[in-house]
């Protein structure tokens, strides 16, 4: 296990630090770069430059920019050596001051060498900035052209003339396909040409037919059959994985069918675009069918993903499958022949049929597909917006809120798409329809993946309670959401080049207070600090369990040593991590100066507690395990941290005492030097008792206690004579003051037993209680008829004056 962990750490270090350990990069050809950059800048400013040419130029410039970025690390070791040599000479003399001639000569020579070593870096930085500016300019031009293309307005599809054009173009398209296919068949359908390919064609077709019919039915029923043979805690994860065959097997059938049809050689330029679009259409159809079956099952195998009535599930499943069919038709048409198809038009590598489809026909085709899809979306949105979370599953309420908001937006997007298309903005209508369909599918997929991750953890922990709702599944689900952001961007029109450019910006990082923070630097900081922190904890554990128990240090001293190692280790790990990440702490000098004012005012209590904690660990007036009295609280010290000390009272309550209180206020430490302590036990006897006999009995009792020390010996004192009795006091030192209450209790027990046996009476208090009674006159009697009150009669009671609990 340790070897595997160290192997992982070494691999990560190699991946992160490989740029620093690599050989010095070769210098680019700056002369050639100047010519390439000048030409690229001219073509970029020319509005007549084709989009495809701009994309080609951009790819070339991005390659140059990567070489310049590598060249910025040239002469790294040499520069570091020269800088350390210059620093060894001491600070440069101030203006008007002088230094020794030999030191000045050496400083000038080193500065010259440093300038020469830094020259290639500066050239690389300048060239990198120029290349980056060209890339940004090309991206702006491409984005502006794409926006102009998306906002293009065509004729309205509601015009009757466009429907006539659409009918004519449809006949021309069908005639072209039939004529071209017939010509290809007549040219390639001869037996000598078909005979060698016939076994492959028939084999592929038969296999494809089996997979798309019997195989598809088999995989659709497979999850339910598998679930009957799995345990309760693994059923959900296993059935989810098995259900993916509902996409994989049909797609294999599609590819085999395409391979069989391609092997015949009868598909030419009029039909091959349709054939090449079939895999994408298959993914849409089979993926949507799987998604609908998982989100809206007729009967759940494990649990319900969303809270929905059975009737709504059936409708949602049918709407999803029908919408996927319309989407697949649009995908095939847009790939093969249909212009004005939204984001598809931005792709420059489309191989469509050799015919210019009329714009009037294109708007009608798109309007029909968008209208049908919008109607289905509107109905699906009505179902989603009514979702209500379960009353007993608070953890899954967020998905219902997300899906409900998605349902509300779906209705708006459906209406907006139809309106835009009706006014001739066909590209925008497509943009509001098909990317939104894909976004809904991705949201549903994220919901399913989060459930799958929870199911995997439930399986790994063998159904342990709370496994699905743990922190790890939550964090992984959040990471999936973050990773899905680039996918959403691709859906809504971002190109791969744009995402790559965002990644470059992200890798370059941001400048904060004069310090550039990049993902690599942050990762290096976290990695080095994590390793240093782990090593520190390991050393603390070894010292606590193996080394310190064999020394003569007490528990408090051992705790102080372990805590000190922890503080020193964390500080060293932080400094090493900052240095490894290349962060210049001098850049934070101004910020630190400003923060010091805030520390002096707002954080003074925290700083005071921190310093007090350090003092406690060094001087150790209070240690872990001590019995202390501080701030009106008594208890045993359990832990001393940087800010506070944790004390456990004798009522088993945890009291947090600020460290500053233990330094600035009086603290009684009952067990600091030793556990010995004195107890005082008062006792009173009645008048007439032989005081010498009482003293002898009390001495015998206290000397018989095992915890009472011999040196100093216990003492019995006759403390006084009061109105209630004769007062004695036992004073004794015990070896463990923490047992003082138990010793006191046992002494009282023995005193009562001996006094009863010896006939010694306990002191008590006599009190007289006077009761007064008075006959009140009736209401109709006058004042002269009052009855005199009876004489007062005393009632004497006795109450024993027992001693307290010894405190």
Short mmCIF file of N, CA and C in Angstrom, two decimals, residues 303-436:
data_model
loop_
_atom_site.label_atom_id
_atom_site.label_comp_id
_atom_site.label_asym_id
_atom_site.label_seq_id
_atom_site.Cartn_x
_atom_site.Cartn_y
_atom_site.Cartn_z
N UNK A 303 -35.35 2.39 -7.83
CA UNK A 303 -36.00 3.53 -7.19
C UNK A 303 -36.38 4.52 -8.28
N UNK A 304 -37.21 5.48 -7.92
CA UNK A 304 -37.64 6.50 -8.87
C UNK A 304 -36.62 7.63 -8.90
N UNK A 305 -36.19 7.99 -10.11
CA UNK A 305 -35.24 9.08 -10.24
C UNK A 305 -35.91 10.42 -10.00
N UNK A 306 -37.12 10.59 -10.52
CA UNK A 306 -37.89 11.82 -10.30
C UNK A 306 -39.27 11.44 -9.81
N UNK A 307 -39.87 12.34 -9.08
CA UNK A 307 -41.21 12.12 -8.53
C UNK A 307 -42.24 12.52 -9.58
N UNK A 308 -42.82 11.51 -10.23
CA UNK A 308 -43.73 11.77 -11.34
C UNK A 308 -44.81 10.70 -11.36
N UNK A 309 -46.01 11.10 -11.69
CA UNK A 309 -47.11 10.15 -11.77
C UNK A 309 -46.89 9.19 -12.94
N UNK A 310 -47.40 7.95 -12.86
CA UNK A 310 -47.20 6.98 -13.95
C UNK A 310 -47.70 7.47 -15.31
N UNK A 311 -48.81 8.19 -15.32
CA UNK A 311 -49.33 8.70 -16.59
C UNK A 311 -48.39 9.75 -17.18
N UNK A 312 -47.86 10.62 -16.34
CA UNK A 312 -46.92 11.63 -16.84
C UNK A 312 -45.62 10.98 -17.31
N UNK A 313 -45.19 9.92 -16.65
CA UNK A 313 -43.98 9.23 -17.11
C UNK A 313 -44.17 8.66 -18.51
N UNK A 314 -45.32 8.05 -18.73
CA UNK A 314 -45.57 7.47 -20.05
C UNK A 314 -45.59 8.55 -21.13
N UNK A 315 -46.23 9.66 -20.82
CA UNK A 315 -46.28 10.76 -21.79
C UNK A 315 -44.89 11.34 -22.03
N UNK A 316 -44.13 11.54 -20.96
CA UNK A 316 -42.79 12.10 -21.10
C UNK A 316 -41.89 11.16 -21.90
N UNK A 317 -42.01 9.86 -21.66
CA UNK A 317 -41.20 8.91 -22.42
C UNK A 317 -41.56 8.94 -23.91
N UNK A 318 -42.86 9.01 -24.22
CA UNK A 318 -43.27 9.06 -25.62
C UNK A 318 -42.82 10.37 -26.27
N UNK A 319 -42.96 11.49 -25.56
CA UNK A 319 -42.53 12.78 -26.11
C UNK A 319 -41.03 12.80 -26.37
N UNK A 320 -40.25 12.22 -25.45
CA UNK A 320 -38.80 12.20 -25.62
C UNK A 320 -38.41 11.38 -26.84
N UNK A 321 -38.99 10.21 -27.00
CA UNK A 321 -38.66 9.36 -28.16
C UNK A 321 -39.09 10.02 -29.47
N UNK A 322 -40.25 10.65 -29.49
CA UNK A 322 -40.72 11.31 -30.72
C UNK A 322 -39.84 12.51 -31.04
N UNK A 323 -39.48 13.27 -30.02
CA UNK A 323 -38.59 14.42 -30.22
C UNK A 323 -37.23 13.96 -30.74
N UNK A 324 -36.73 12.84 -30.25
CA UNK A 324 -35.46 12.30 -30.74
C UNK A 324 -35.56 11.91 -32.20
N UNK A 325 -36.70 11.39 -32.62
CA UNK A 325 -36.89 11.03 -34.04
C UNK A 325 -36.84 12.28 -34.92
N UNK A 326 -37.52 13.34 -34.50
CA UNK A 326 -37.49 14.59 -35.27
C UNK A 326 -36.07 15.15 -35.30
N UNK A 327 -35.37 15.09 -34.17
CA UNK A 327 -34.00 15.59 -34.10
C UNK A 327 -33.10 14.78 -35.03
N UNK A 328 -33.28 13.46 -35.07
CA UNK A 328 -32.47 12.63 -35.95
C UNK A 328 -32.72 12.97 -37.42
N UNK A 329 -33.98 13.22 -37.79
CA UNK A 329 -34.29 13.63 -39.16
C UNK A 329 -33.61 14.95 -39.49
N UNK A 330 -33.68 15.90 -38.58
CA UNK A 330 -33.02 17.19 -38.81
C UNK A 330 -31.52 17.02 -38.93
N UNK A 331 -30.94 16.16 -38.12
CA UNK A 331 -29.49 15.95 -38.18
C UNK A 331 -29.08 15.38 -39.53
N UNK A 332 -29.79 14.37 -40.01
CA UNK A 332 -29.45 13.77 -41.31
C UNK A 332 -29.63 14.79 -42.43
N UNK A 333 -30.74 15.54 -42.39
CA UNK A 333 -31.00 16.52 -43.45
C UNK A 333 -29.95 17.63 -43.43
N UNK A 334 -29.60 18.13 -42.25
CA UNK A 334 -28.63 19.21 -42.17
C UNK A 334 -27.24 18.74 -42.59
N UNK A 335 -26.91 17.50 -42.32
CA UNK A 335 -25.61 16.98 -42.72
C UNK A 335 -25.55 16.70 -44.21
N UNK A 336 -26.69 16.32 -44.81
CA UNK A 336 -26.68 15.86 -46.21
C UNK A 336 -26.98 16.96 -47.21
N UNK A 337 -28.01 17.81 -46.95
CA UNK A 337 -28.40 18.75 -48.00
C UNK A 337 -28.99 20.05 -47.51
N UNK A 338 -29.47 20.15 -46.27
CA UNK A 338 -30.30 21.27 -45.84
C UNK A 338 -29.45 22.42 -45.34
N UNK A 339 -29.49 23.59 -45.99
CA UNK A 339 -28.79 24.77 -45.48
C UNK A 339 -29.61 25.48 -44.40
N UNK A 340 -29.05 26.59 -43.86
CA UNK A 340 -29.71 27.38 -42.80
C UNK A 340 -30.06 26.51 -41.61
N UNK A 341 -29.12 25.66 -41.20
CA UNK A 341 -29.39 24.69 -40.14
C UNK A 341 -28.77 25.08 -38.80
N UNK A 342 -28.55 26.35 -38.61
CA UNK A 342 -28.04 26.80 -37.32
C UNK A 342 -26.56 26.59 -37.17
N UNK A 343 -26.17 26.00 -36.06
CA UNK A 343 -24.75 25.82 -35.75
C UNK A 343 -24.06 24.88 -36.72
N UNK A 344 -24.81 24.04 -37.41
CA UNK A 344 -24.20 23.13 -38.37
C UNK A 344 -23.50 23.89 -39.48
N UNK A 345 -23.99 25.06 -39.81
CA UNK A 345 -23.41 25.85 -40.89
C UNK A 345 -22.00 26.31 -40.57
N UNK A 346 -21.63 26.34 -39.29
CA UNK A 346 -20.30 26.80 -38.91
C UNK A 346 -19.24 25.74 -39.21
N UNK A 347 -19.66 24.51 -39.42
CA UNK A 347 -18.69 23.46 -39.72
C UNK A 347 -18.28 23.55 -41.18
N UNK A 348 -16.97 23.59 -41.42
CA UNK A 348 -16.46 23.79 -42.78
C UNK A 348 -16.12 22.50 -43.49
N UNK A 349 -16.31 21.34 -42.84
CA UNK A 349 -15.93 20.08 -43.46
C UNK A 349 -17.14 19.22 -43.81
N UNK A 350 -18.29 19.85 -44.02
CA UNK A 350 -19.47 19.09 -44.40
C UNK A 350 -19.36 18.63 -45.86
N UNK A 351 -19.70 17.36 -46.11
CA UNK A 351 -19.73 16.80 -47.46
C UNK A 351 -21.18 16.54 -47.84
N UNK A 352 -21.82 17.56 -48.45
CA UNK A 352 -23.22 17.44 -48.79
C UNK A 352 -23.38 16.98 -50.24
N UNK A 353 -24.63 16.67 -50.58
CA UNK A 353 -24.90 16.21 -51.95
C UNK A 353 -24.65 17.37 -52.93
N UNK A 354 -24.30 17.05 -54.17
CA UNK A 354 -23.94 18.10 -55.14
C UNK A 354 -25.16 18.82 -55.71
N UNK A 355 -25.86 19.56 -54.87
CA UNK A 355 -27.01 20.32 -55.34
C UNK A 355 -27.16 21.54 -54.43
N UNK A 356 -27.50 22.67 -55.03
CA UNK A 356 -27.74 23.88 -54.27
C UNK A 356 -29.22 23.95 -53.92
N UNK A 357 -29.52 23.63 -52.69
CA UNK A 357 -30.91 23.62 -52.24
C UNK A 357 -31.38 25.06 -52.11
N UNK A 358 -32.52 25.37 -52.72
CA UNK A 358 -33.02 26.74 -52.75
C UNK A 358 -33.34 27.23 -51.34
N UNK A 359 -33.11 28.56 -51.14
CA UNK A 359 -33.32 29.12 -49.81
C UNK A 359 -34.78 29.04 -49.40
N UNK A 360 -35.71 29.27 -50.36
CA UNK A 360 -37.14 29.19 -50.03
C UNK A 360 -37.53 27.80 -49.55
N UNK A 361 -36.97 26.76 -50.20
CA UNK A 361 -37.27 25.40 -49.75
C UNK A 361 -36.63 25.11 -48.40
N UNK A 362 -35.42 25.64 -48.16
CA UNK A 362 -34.73 25.38 -46.90
C UNK A 362 -35.52 25.97 -45.73
N UNK A 363 -36.06 27.19 -45.86
CA UNK A 363 -36.80 27.78 -44.74
C UNK A 363 -38.06 26.98 -44.44
N UNK A 364 -38.69 26.43 -45.50
CA UNK A 364 -39.90 25.63 -45.27
C UNK A 364 -39.54 24.33 -44.55
N UNK A 365 -38.50 23.64 -45.02
CA UNK A 365 -38.08 22.39 -44.37
C UNK A 365 -37.75 22.64 -42.90
N UNK A 366 -36.95 23.68 -42.63
CA UNK A 366 -36.57 23.98 -41.25
C UNK A 366 -37.77 24.38 -40.41
N UNK A 367 -38.70 25.14 -41.01
CA UNK A 367 -39.88 25.58 -40.27
C UNK A 367 -40.72 24.39 -39.85
N UNK A 368 -40.90 23.42 -40.73
CA UNK A 368 -41.70 22.24 -40.40
C UNK A 368 -41.04 21.46 -39.25
N UNK A 369 -39.74 21.21 -39.37
CA UNK A 369 -39.05 20.45 -38.33
C UNK A 369 -39.03 21.19 -37.00
N UNK A 370 -38.79 22.51 -37.03
CA UNK A 370 -38.75 23.29 -35.80
C UNK A 370 -40.12 23.35 -35.15
N UNK A 371 -41.19 23.50 -35.97
CA UNK A 371 -42.54 23.59 -35.42
C UNK A 371 -42.93 22.29 -34.73
N UNK A 372 -42.66 21.16 -35.39
CA UNK A 372 -42.98 19.86 -34.78
C UNK A 372 -42.18 19.67 -33.49
N UNK A 373 -40.89 19.99 -33.52
CA UNK A 373 -40.06 19.84 -32.32
C UNK A 373 -40.52 20.79 -31.22
N UNK A 374 -40.92 22.02 -31.59
CA UNK A 374 -41.36 22.99 -30.59
C UNK A 374 -42.65 22.52 -29.91
N UNK A 375 -43.55 21.93 -30.69
CA UNK A 375 -44.78 21.43 -30.09
C UNK A 375 -44.49 20.32 -29.07
N UNK A 376 -43.58 19.41 -29.44
CA UNK A 376 -43.20 18.34 -28.52
C UNK A 376 -42.49 18.91 -27.29
N UNK A 377 -41.62 19.89 -27.50
CA UNK A 377 -40.92 20.51 -26.38
C UNK A 377 -41.89 21.21 -25.43
N UNK A 378 -42.87 21.88 -25.99
CA UNK A 378 -43.84 22.60 -25.17
C UNK A 378 -44.59 21.63 -24.26
N UNK A 379 -45.01 20.51 -24.81
CA UNK A 379 -45.73 19.52 -24.00
C UNK A 379 -44.81 18.89 -22.95
N UNK A 380 -43.57 18.62 -23.34
CA UNK A 380 -42.63 18.07 -22.36
C UNK A 380 -42.33 19.09 -21.26
N UNK A 381 -42.23 20.37 -21.63
CA UNK A 381 -42.02 21.40 -20.62
C UNK A 381 -43.18 21.50 -19.65
N UNK A 382 -44.40 21.29 -20.13
CA UNK A 382 -45.56 21.31 -19.24
C UNK A 382 -45.45 20.22 -18.17
N UNK A 383 -44.94 19.06 -18.56
CA UNK A 383 -44.81 17.97 -17.59
C UNK A 383 -43.69 18.26 -16.59
N UNK A 384 -42.55 18.75 -17.10
CA UNK A 384 -41.40 18.98 -16.22
C UNK A 384 -41.66 20.10 -15.23
N UNK A 385 -42.35 21.15 -15.65
CA UNK A 385 -42.52 22.30 -14.76
C UNK A 385 -43.43 21.99 -13.58
N UNK A 386 -44.17 20.88 -13.64
CA UNK A 386 -45.07 20.51 -12.54
C UNK A 386 -44.42 19.56 -11.55
N UNK A 387 -43.13 19.28 -11.72
CA UNK A 387 -42.46 18.34 -10.83
C UNK A 387 -42.42 18.89 -9.41
N UNK A 388 -42.70 18.03 -8.46
CA UNK A 388 -42.64 18.37 -7.04
C UNK A 388 -41.73 17.36 -6.34
N UNK A 389 -40.84 17.83 -5.47
CA UNK A 389 -39.94 16.89 -4.79
C UNK A 389 -40.69 16.01 -3.80
N UNK A 390 -40.07 14.89 -3.45
CA UNK A 390 -40.64 14.02 -2.44
C UNK A 390 -40.64 14.70 -1.08
N UNK A 391 -41.62 14.38 -0.28
CA UNK A 391 -41.69 14.95 1.07
C UNK A 391 -40.69 14.30 2.01
N UNK A 392 -40.25 13.06 1.71
CA UNK A 392 -39.36 12.33 2.60
C UNK A 392 -37.96 12.19 2.04
N UNK A 393 -37.64 12.89 0.94
CA UNK A 393 -36.30 12.80 0.35
C UNK A 393 -35.80 14.22 0.09
N UNK A 394 -35.36 14.86 1.15
CA UNK A 394 -34.92 16.26 1.02
C UNK A 394 -33.65 16.37 0.21
N UNK A 395 -32.82 15.32 0.17
CA UNK A 395 -31.55 15.41 -0.54
C UNK A 395 -31.71 15.49 -2.04
N UNK A 396 -32.86 15.03 -2.57
CA UNK A 396 -33.07 15.02 -4.02
C UNK A 396 -33.96 16.16 -4.50
N UNK A 397 -34.21 17.14 -3.64
CA UNK A 397 -35.12 18.22 -4.02
C UNK A 397 -34.50 19.14 -5.08
N UNK A 398 -33.15 19.24 -5.08
CA UNK A 398 -32.50 20.16 -6.01
C UNK A 398 -32.76 19.76 -7.45
N UNK A 399 -32.79 18.45 -7.74
CA UNK A 399 -32.98 18.01 -9.13
C UNK A 399 -34.38 18.36 -9.62
N UNK A 400 -35.35 18.31 -8.72
CA UNK A 400 -36.70 18.68 -9.13
C UNK A 400 -36.81 20.18 -9.41
N UNK A 401 -36.10 20.97 -8.61
CA UNK A 401 -36.09 22.41 -8.88
C UNK A 401 -35.43 22.70 -10.23
N UNK A 402 -34.31 22.02 -10.50
CA UNK A 402 -33.62 22.24 -11.78
C UNK A 402 -34.50 21.81 -12.94
N UNK A 403 -35.09 20.62 -12.84
CA UNK A 403 -35.92 20.14 -13.94
C UNK A 403 -37.19 20.98 -14.09
N UNK A 404 -37.73 21.47 -12.99
CA UNK A 404 -38.92 22.33 -13.09
C UNK A 404 -38.59 23.64 -13.79
N UNK A 405 -37.44 24.25 -13.44
CA UNK A 405 -37.03 25.47 -14.13
C UNK A 405 -36.72 25.18 -15.60
N UNK A 406 -36.12 24.03 -15.87
CA UNK A 406 -35.86 23.66 -17.26
C UNK A 406 -37.18 23.51 -18.02
N UNK A 407 -38.21 22.96 -17.37
CA UNK A 407 -39.50 22.85 -18.03
C UNK A 407 -40.11 24.21 -18.34
N UNK A 408 -39.97 25.15 -17.42
CA UNK A 408 -40.50 26.50 -17.66
C UNK A 408 -39.76 27.17 -18.83
N UNK A 409 -38.44 27.04 -18.86
CA UNK A 409 -37.67 27.64 -19.94
C UNK A 409 -37.94 26.94 -21.27
N UNK A 410 -38.24 25.64 -21.20
CA UNK A 410 -38.52 24.89 -22.43
C UNK A 410 -39.73 25.47 -23.15
N UNK A 411 -40.75 25.82 -22.41
CA UNK A 411 -41.94 26.42 -23.04
C UNK A 411 -41.60 27.74 -23.72
N UNK A 412 -40.77 28.54 -23.05
CA UNK A 412 -40.37 29.82 -23.63
C UNK A 412 -39.53 29.61 -24.89
N UNK A 413 -38.57 28.68 -24.83
CA UNK A 413 -37.70 28.42 -25.98
C UNK A 413 -38.49 27.89 -27.16
N UNK A 414 -39.51 27.07 -26.89
CA UNK A 414 -40.32 26.52 -27.98
C UNK A 414 -41.06 27.63 -28.72
N UNK A 415 -41.67 28.53 -27.97
CA UNK A 415 -42.40 29.64 -28.61
C UNK A 415 -41.44 30.56 -29.34
N UNK A 416 -40.29 30.84 -28.73
CA UNK A 416 -39.30 31.73 -29.35
C UNK A 416 -38.76 31.14 -30.64
N UNK A 417 -38.52 29.84 -30.67
CA UNK A 417 -37.97 29.20 -31.87
C UNK A 417 -38.94 29.30 -33.05
N UNK A 418 -40.20 29.04 -32.81
CA UNK A 418 -41.20 29.13 -33.89
C UNK A 418 -41.34 30.56 -34.37
N UNK A 419 -41.35 31.52 -33.44
CA UNK A 419 -41.50 32.92 -33.84
C UNK A 419 -40.31 33.39 -34.67
N UNK A 420 -39.09 33.06 -34.25
CA UNK A 420 -37.91 33.47 -35.02
C UNK A 420 -37.92 32.86 -36.41
N UNK A 421 -38.26 31.59 -36.51
CA UNK A 421 -38.27 30.94 -37.83
C UNK A 421 -39.35 31.54 -38.71
N UNK A 422 -40.51 31.86 -38.15
CA UNK A 422 -41.60 32.42 -38.94
C UNK A 422 -41.21 33.78 -39.52
N UNK A 423 -40.37 34.53 -38.81
CA UNK A 423 -39.93 35.83 -39.32
C UNK A 423 -38.69 35.74 -40.20
N UNK A 424 -38.22 34.55 -40.47
CA UNK A 424 -37.11 34.37 -41.40
C UNK A 424 -35.76 34.19 -40.74
N UNK A 425 -35.68 34.27 -39.42
CA UNK A 425 -34.41 34.04 -38.74
C UNK A 425 -34.27 32.54 -38.46
N UNK A 426 -34.00 31.80 -39.53
CA UNK A 426 -34.02 30.34 -39.45
C UNK A 426 -32.85 29.82 -38.61
N UNK A 427 -31.67 30.40 -38.81
CA UNK A 427 -30.53 29.95 -38.02
C UNK A 427 -30.76 30.15 -36.53
N UNK A 428 -31.33 31.30 -36.16
CA UNK A 428 -31.62 31.55 -34.75
C UNK A 428 -32.71 30.61 -34.24
N UNK A 429 -33.69 30.29 -35.09
CA UNK A 429 -34.72 29.33 -34.71
C UNK A 429 -34.13 27.96 -34.44
N UNK A 430 -33.21 27.53 -35.31
CA UNK A 430 -32.52 26.26 -35.06
C UNK A 430 -31.67 26.33 -33.79
N UNK A 431 -31.05 27.49 -33.55
CA UNK A 431 -30.22 27.65 -32.36
C UNK A 431 -31.05 27.56 -31.09
N UNK A 432 -32.30 28.02 -31.15
CA UNK A 432 -33.16 27.97 -29.97
C UNK A 432 -33.81 26.61 -29.78
N UNK A 433 -33.69 25.74 -30.77
CA UNK A 433 -34.38 24.45 -30.69
C UNK A 433 -33.43 23.30 -30.35
N UNK A 434 -32.52 23.00 -31.27
CA UNK A 434 -31.73 21.78 -31.13
C UNK A 434 -30.68 21.86 -30.03
N UNK A 435 -29.96 22.96 -29.84
CA UNK A 435 -29.08 23.01 -28.66
C UNK A 435 -29.84 22.91 -27.34
N UNK A 436 -31.06 23.45 -27.31
CA UNK A 436 -31.83 23.32 -26.08
C UNK A 436 -32.24 21.87 -25.83
#
